[in-house]
PDB file of C-alpha atoms in Angstrom:
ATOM      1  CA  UNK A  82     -61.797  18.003  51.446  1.00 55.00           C
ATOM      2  CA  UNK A  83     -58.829  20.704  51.249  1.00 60.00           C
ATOM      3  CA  UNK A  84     -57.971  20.271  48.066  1.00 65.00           C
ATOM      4  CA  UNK A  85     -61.573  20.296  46.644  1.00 62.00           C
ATOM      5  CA  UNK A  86     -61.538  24.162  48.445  1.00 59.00           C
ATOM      6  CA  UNK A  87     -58.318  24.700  46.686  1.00 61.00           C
ATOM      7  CA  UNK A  88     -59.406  23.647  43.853  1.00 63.00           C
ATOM      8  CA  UNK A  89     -62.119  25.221  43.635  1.00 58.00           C
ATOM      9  CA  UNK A  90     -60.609  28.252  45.036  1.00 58.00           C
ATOM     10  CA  UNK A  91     -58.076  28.406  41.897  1.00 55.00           C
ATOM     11  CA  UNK A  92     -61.381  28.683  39.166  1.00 47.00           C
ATOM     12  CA  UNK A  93     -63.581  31.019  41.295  1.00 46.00           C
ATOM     13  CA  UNK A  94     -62.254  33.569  42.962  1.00 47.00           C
ATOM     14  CA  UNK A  95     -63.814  35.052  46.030  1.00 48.00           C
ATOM     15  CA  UNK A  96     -62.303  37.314  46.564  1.00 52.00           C
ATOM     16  CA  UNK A  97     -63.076  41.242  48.051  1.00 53.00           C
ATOM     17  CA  UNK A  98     -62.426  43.922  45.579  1.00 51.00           C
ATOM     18  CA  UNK A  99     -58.967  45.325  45.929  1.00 51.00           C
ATOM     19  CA  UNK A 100     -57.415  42.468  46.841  1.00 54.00           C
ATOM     20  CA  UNK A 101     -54.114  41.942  45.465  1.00 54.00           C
ATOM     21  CA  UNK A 102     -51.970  38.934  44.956  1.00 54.00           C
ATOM     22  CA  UNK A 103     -50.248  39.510  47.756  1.00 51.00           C
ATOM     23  CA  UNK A 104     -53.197  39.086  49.993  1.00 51.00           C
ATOM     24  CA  UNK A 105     -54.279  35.576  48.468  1.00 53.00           C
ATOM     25  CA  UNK A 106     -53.532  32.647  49.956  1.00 53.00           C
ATOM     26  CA  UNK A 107     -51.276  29.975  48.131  1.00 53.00           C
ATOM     27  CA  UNK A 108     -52.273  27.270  47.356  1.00 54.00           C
ATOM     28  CA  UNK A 109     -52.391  23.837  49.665  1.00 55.00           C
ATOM     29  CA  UNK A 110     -50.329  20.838  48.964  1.00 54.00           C
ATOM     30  CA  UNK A 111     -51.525  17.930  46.317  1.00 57.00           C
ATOM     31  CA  UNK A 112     -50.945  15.560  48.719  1.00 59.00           C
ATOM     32  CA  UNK A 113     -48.020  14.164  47.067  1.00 65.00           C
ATOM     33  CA  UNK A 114     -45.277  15.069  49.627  1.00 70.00           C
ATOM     34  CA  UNK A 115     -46.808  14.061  53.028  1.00 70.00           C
ATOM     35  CA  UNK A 116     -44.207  15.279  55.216  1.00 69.00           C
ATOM     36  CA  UNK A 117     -44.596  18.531  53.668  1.00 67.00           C
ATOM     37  CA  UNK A 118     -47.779  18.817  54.339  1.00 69.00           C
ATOM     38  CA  UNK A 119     -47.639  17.848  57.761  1.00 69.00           C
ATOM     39  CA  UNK A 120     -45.445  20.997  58.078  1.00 72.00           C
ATOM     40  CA  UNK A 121     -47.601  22.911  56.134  1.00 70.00           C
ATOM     41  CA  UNK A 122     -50.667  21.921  59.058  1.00 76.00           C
ATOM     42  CA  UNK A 123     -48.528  22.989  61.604  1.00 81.00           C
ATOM     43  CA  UNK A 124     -47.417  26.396  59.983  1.00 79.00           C
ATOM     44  CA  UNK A 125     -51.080  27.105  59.691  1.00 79.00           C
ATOM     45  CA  UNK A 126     -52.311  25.897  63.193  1.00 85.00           C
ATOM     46  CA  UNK A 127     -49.309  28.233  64.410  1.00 84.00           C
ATOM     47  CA  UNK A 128     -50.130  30.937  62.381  1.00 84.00           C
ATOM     48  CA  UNK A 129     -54.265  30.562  63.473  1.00 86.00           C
ATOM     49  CA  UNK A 130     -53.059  30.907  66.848  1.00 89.00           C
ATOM     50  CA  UNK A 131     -52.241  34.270  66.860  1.00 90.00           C
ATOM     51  CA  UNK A 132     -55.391  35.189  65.930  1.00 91.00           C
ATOM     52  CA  UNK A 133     -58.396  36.401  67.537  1.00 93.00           C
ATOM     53  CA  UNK A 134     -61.394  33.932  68.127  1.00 93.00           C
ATOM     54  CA  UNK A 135     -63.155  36.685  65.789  1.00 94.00           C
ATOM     55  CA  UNK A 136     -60.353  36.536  63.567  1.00 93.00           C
ATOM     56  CA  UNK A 137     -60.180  33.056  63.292  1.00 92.00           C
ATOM     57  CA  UNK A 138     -64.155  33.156  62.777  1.00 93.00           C
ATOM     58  CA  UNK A 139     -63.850  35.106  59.528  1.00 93.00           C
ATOM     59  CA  UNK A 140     -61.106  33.377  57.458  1.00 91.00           C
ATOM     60  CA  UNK A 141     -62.081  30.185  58.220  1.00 90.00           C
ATOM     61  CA  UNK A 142     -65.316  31.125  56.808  1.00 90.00           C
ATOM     62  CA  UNK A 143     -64.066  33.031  53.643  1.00 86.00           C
ATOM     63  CA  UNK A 144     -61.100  30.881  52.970  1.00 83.00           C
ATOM     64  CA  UNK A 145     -62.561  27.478  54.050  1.00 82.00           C
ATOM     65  CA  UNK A 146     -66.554  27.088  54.181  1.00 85.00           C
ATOM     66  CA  UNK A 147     -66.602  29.289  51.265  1.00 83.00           C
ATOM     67  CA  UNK A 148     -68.803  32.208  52.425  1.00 87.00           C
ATOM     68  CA  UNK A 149     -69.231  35.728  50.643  1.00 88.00           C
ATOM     69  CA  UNK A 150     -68.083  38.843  52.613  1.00 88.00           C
ATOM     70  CA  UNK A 151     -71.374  40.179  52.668  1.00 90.00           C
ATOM     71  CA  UNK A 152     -72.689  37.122  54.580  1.00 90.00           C
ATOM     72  CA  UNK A 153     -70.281  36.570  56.928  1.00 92.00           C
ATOM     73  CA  UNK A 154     -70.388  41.112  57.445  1.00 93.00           C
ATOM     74  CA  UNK A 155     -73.901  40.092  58.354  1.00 92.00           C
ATOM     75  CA  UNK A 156     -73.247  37.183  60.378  1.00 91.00           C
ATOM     76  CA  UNK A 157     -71.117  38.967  62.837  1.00 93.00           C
ATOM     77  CA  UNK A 158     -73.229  42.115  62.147  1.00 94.00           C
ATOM     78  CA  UNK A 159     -70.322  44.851  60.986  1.00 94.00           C
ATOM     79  CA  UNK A 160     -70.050  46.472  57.867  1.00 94.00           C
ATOM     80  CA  UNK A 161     -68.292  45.033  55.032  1.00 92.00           C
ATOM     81  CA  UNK A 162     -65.730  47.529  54.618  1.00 93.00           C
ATOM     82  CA  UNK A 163     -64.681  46.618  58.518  1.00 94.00           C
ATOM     83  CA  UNK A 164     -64.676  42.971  57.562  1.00 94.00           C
ATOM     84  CA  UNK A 165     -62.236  43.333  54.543  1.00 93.00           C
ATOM     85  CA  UNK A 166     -60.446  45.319  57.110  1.00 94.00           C
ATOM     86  CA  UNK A 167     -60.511  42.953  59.906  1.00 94.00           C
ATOM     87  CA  UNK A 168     -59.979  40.064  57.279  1.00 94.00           C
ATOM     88  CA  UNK A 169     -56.624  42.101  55.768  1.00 93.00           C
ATOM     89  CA  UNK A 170     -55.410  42.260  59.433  1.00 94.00           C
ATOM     90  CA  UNK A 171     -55.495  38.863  60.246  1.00 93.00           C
ATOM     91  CA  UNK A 172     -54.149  37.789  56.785  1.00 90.00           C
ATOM     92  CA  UNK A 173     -50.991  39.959  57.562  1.00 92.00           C
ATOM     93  CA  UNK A 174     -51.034  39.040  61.104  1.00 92.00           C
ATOM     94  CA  UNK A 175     -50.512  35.587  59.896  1.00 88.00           C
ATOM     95  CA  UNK A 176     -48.034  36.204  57.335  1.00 88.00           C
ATOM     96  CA  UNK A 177     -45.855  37.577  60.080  1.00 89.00           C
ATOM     97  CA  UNK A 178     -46.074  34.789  61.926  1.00 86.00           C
ATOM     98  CA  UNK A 179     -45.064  32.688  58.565  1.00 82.00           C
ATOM     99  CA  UNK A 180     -42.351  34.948  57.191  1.00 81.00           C
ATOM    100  CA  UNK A 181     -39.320  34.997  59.360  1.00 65.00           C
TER     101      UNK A 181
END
């Protein structure tokens, strides 16, 4: 199921305007190199923990169930400037956590 959103993710991108390179995500394994992804999973579960339950909320549902900004702005009923901000924050919360 990941790498039909990746894949799909690489031909349409969702992204909110402004957003540079260095705020997508890369892209997930091809499932070649098992062990590799099984760190991969773990980076990511570590990274998601640092994150808010609101935080958590909105990139899973830009990055994974493939929602717009506007809708998921109106799910959680905030602006969409705030979201982009929120969703920059926990983006670069999460690199921090993946950089060393």
């Amino acid at each position: 199921k990941l790498k039909s959103y990746a894949e799909r993710n690489k031909h349409h991108s969702r992204g909110f305007d402004g957003e540079t390179e260095q705020d997508k995500v890369p892209d997930i394994s091809d499932g070649k190199d098992l062990e590799k992804e099984a760190t991969d999973r773990e980076w990511v579960r570590d990274a998601f923990a640092v994150l808010t339950d609101e935080e958590r909320y909105i990139v899973n549902s830009f990055l994974l169930a493939g929602y717009r900004g506007e809708e998921i702005a109106e799910n959680l009923g905030i602006g969409a400037s705030t979201l982009r901000s929120k969703y920059r924050r926990a983006l670069m919360k999460m690199r921090k956590k993946l950089d060393p």
